[in-house]
mmCIF file of C-alpha atoms in Angstrom:
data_model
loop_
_atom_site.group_PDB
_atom_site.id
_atom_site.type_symbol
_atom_site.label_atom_id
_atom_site.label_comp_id
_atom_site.label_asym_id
_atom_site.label_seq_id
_atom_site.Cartn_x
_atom_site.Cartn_y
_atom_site.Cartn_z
ATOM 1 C CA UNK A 1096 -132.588 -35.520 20.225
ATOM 2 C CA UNK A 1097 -128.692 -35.572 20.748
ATOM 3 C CA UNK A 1098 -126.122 -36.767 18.563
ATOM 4 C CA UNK A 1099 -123.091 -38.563 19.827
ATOM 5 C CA UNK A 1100 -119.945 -40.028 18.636
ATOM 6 C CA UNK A 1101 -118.619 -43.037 20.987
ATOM 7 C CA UNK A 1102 -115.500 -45.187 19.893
ATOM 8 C CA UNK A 1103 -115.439 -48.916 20.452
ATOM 9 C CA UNK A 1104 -112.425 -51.348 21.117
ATOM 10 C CA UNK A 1105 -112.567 -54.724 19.682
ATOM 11 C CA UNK A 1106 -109.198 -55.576 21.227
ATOM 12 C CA UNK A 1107 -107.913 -59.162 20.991
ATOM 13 C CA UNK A 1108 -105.278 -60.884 22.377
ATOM 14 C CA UNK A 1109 -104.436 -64.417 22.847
ATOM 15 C CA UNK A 1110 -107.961 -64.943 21.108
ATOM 16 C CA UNK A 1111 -109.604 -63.256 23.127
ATOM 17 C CA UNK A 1112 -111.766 -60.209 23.658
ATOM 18 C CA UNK A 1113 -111.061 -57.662 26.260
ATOM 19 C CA UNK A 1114 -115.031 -56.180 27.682
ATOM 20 C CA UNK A 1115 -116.469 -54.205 30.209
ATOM 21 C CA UNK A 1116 -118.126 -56.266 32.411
ATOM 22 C CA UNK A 1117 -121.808 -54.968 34.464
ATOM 23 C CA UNK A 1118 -124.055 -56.246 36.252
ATOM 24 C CA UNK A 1119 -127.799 -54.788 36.667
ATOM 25 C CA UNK A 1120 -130.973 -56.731 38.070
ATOM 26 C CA UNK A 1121 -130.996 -58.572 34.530
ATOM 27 C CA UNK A 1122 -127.372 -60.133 35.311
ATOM 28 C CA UNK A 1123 -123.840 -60.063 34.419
ATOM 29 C CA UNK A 1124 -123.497 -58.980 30.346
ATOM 30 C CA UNK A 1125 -120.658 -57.429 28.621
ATOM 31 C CA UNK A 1126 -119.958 -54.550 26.146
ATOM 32 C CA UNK A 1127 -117.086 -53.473 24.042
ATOM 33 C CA UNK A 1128 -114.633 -50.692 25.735
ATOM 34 C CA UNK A 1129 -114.656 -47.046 24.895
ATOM 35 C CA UNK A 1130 -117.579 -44.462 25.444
ATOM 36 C CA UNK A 1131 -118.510 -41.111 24.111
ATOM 37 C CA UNK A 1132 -116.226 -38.512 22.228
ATOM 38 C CA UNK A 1133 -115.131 -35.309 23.348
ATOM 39 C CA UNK A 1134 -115.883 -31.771 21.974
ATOM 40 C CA UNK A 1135 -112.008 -31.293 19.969
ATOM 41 C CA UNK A 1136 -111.296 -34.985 20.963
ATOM 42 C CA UNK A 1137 -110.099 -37.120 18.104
ATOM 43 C CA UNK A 1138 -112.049 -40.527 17.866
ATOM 44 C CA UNK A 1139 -108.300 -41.977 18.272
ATOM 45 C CA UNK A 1140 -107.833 -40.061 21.745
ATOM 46 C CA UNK A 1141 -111.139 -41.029 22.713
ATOM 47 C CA UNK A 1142 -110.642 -44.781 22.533
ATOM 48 C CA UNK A 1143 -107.264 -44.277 23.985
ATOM 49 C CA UNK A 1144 -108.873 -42.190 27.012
ATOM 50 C CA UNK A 1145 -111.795 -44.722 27.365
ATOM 51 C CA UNK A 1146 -109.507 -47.855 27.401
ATOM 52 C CA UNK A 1147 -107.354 -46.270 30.058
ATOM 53 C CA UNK A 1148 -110.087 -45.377 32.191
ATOM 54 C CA UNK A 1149 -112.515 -47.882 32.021
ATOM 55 C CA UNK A 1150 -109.684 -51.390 31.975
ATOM 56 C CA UNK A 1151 -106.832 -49.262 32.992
ATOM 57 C CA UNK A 1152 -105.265 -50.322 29.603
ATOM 58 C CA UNK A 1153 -103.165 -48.266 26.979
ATOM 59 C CA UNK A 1154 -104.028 -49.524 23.656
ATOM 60 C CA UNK A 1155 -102.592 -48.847 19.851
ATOM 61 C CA UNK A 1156 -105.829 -48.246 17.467
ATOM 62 C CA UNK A 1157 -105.629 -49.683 14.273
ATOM 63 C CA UNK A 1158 -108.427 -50.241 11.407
ATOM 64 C CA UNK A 1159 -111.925 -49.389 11.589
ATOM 65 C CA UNK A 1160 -113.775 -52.565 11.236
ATOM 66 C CA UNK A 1161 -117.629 -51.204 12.264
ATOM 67 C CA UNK A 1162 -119.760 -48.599 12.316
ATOM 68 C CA UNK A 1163 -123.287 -48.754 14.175
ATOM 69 C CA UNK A 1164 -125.831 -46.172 14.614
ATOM 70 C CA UNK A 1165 -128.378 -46.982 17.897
ATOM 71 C CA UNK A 1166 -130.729 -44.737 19.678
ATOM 72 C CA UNK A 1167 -131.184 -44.420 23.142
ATOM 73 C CA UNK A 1168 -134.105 -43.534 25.573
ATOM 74 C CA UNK A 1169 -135.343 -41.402 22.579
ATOM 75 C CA UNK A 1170 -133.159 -38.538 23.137
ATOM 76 C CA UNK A 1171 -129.811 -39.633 21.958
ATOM 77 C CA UNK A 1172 -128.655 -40.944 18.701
ATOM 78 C CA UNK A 1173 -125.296 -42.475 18.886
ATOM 79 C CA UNK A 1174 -122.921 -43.575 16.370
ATOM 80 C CA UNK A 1175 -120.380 -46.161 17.485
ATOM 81 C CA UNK A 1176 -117.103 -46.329 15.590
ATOM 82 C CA UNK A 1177 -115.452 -49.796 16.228
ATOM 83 C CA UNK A 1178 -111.806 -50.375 16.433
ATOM 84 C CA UNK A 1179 -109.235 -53.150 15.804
ATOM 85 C CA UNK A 1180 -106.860 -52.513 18.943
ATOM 86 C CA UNK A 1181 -104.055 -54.112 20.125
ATOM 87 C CA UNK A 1182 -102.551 -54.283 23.682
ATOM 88 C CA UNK A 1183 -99.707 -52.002 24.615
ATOM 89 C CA UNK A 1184 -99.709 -51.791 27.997
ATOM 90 C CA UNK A 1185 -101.739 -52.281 31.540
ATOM 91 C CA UNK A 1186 -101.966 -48.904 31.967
ATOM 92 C CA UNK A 1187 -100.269 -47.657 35.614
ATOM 93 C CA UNK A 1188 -103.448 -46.979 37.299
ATOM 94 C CA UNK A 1189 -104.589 -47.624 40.698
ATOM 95 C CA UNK A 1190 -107.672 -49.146 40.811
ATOM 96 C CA UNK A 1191 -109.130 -45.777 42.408
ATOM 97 C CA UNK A 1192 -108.290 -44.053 39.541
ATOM 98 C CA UNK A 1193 -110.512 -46.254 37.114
ATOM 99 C CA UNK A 1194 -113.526 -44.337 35.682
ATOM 100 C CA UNK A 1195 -115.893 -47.382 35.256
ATOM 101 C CA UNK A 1196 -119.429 -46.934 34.173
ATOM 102 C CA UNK A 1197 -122.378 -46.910 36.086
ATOM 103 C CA UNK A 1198 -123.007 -50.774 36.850
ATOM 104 C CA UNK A 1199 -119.747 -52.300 35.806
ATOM 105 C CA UNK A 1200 -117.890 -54.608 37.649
ATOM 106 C CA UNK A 1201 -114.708 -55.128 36.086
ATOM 107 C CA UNK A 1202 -113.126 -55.886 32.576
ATOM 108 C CA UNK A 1203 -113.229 -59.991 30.960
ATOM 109 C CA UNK A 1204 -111.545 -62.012 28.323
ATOM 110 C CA UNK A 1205 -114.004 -63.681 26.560
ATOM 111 C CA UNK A 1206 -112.814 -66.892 24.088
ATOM 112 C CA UNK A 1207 -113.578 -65.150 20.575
ATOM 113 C CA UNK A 1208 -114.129 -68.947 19.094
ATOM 114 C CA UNK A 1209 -117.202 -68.708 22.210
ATOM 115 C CA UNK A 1210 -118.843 -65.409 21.274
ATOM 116 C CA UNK A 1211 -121.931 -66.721 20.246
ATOM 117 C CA UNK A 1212 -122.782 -67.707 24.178
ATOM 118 C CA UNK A 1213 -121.858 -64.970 25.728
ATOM 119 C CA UNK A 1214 -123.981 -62.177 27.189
ATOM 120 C CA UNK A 1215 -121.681 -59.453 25.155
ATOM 121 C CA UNK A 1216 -124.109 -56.743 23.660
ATOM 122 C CA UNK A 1217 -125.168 -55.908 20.738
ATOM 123 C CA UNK A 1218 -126.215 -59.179 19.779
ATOM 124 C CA UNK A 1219 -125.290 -58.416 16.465
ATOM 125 C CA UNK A 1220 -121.678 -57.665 16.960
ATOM 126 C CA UNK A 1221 -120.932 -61.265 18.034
ATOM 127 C CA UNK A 1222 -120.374 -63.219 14.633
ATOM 128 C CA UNK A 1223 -119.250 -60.351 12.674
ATOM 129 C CA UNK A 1224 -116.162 -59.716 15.147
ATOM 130 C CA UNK A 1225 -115.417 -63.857 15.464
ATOM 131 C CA UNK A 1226 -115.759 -63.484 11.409
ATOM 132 C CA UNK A 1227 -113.863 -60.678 10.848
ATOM 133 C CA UNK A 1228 -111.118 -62.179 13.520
ATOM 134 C CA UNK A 1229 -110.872 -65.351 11.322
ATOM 135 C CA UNK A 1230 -110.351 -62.707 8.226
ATOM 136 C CA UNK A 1231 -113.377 -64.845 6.714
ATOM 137 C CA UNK A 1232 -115.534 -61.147 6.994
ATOM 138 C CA UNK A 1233 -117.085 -60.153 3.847
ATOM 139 C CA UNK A 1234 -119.505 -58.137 5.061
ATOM 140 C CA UNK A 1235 -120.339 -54.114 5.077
ATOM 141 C CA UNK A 1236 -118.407 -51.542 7.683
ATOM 142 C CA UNK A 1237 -121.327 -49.805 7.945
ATOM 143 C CA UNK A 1238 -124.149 -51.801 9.514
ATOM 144 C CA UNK A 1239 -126.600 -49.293 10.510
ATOM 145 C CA UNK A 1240 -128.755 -50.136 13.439
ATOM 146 C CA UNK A 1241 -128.279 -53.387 15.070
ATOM 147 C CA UNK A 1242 -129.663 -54.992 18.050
#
């Protein structure tokens, strides 16, 4: 088994949340920007890197708001670092240049205040970013493993 670092954006802006969008045989569903840190990459530069490629955004990382540990296909463990980000700049990208994952389509703006409907994976992460965004969070940083 592999461990992995992989740095999140939770990036809002006019309320609301920037996401990869994908699309598989399941449907259209949404995840959180960033991806997996480099060997002598900074989490910081990694989320910076990610953004960039994946929206062809440049972002300014603040706070840590989450940590979440999740294993996949029984060989890798990864532990997702989740960011407060704000929006500095559409990045000057062509479109060609864009890294994007393996099934995504594009990037969305979700409504935060809509969350709760919206295919955006984990589960979990849904109400604790909408509660956290109304500064009405409480709740641990760490929250282990999460569906």
């Amino acid at each position: 088994m592999k461990l992995r670092n992989s740095a999140k954006a939770i990036l809002i802006h006019e309320g609301k949340l920037l996401v990869t969008t994908y699309k598989d045989k399941e449907g259209v569903y949404h995840l959180l920007p960033g991806g997996g840190q480099r060997i002598g990459e900074t989490l910081d530069c990694t989320l910076k890197r990610e953004c960039r490629e994946e929206a062809g955004i440049d972002v300014e990382v603040n706070d840590l708001w989450f940590i979440r540990e999740c294993f996949m296909e029984k060989e890798i463990h990864r532990v997702e670092f989740m960011y407060d980000c704000s929006l500095v700049s559409y990045a000057d990208l062509e479109s060609s240049n864009l890294s994007m994952d393996h099934h995504q389509i594009g990037t969305s703006w979700l409504n935060v205040d809509k969350l709760l409907m919206s295919p955006l994976f984990p589960i979990g992460i849904r109400k604790l970013i909408m509660k956290r965004y109304k500064e009405d969070y409480s709740g641990p940083l760490y929250l282990g493993e999460i569906d």
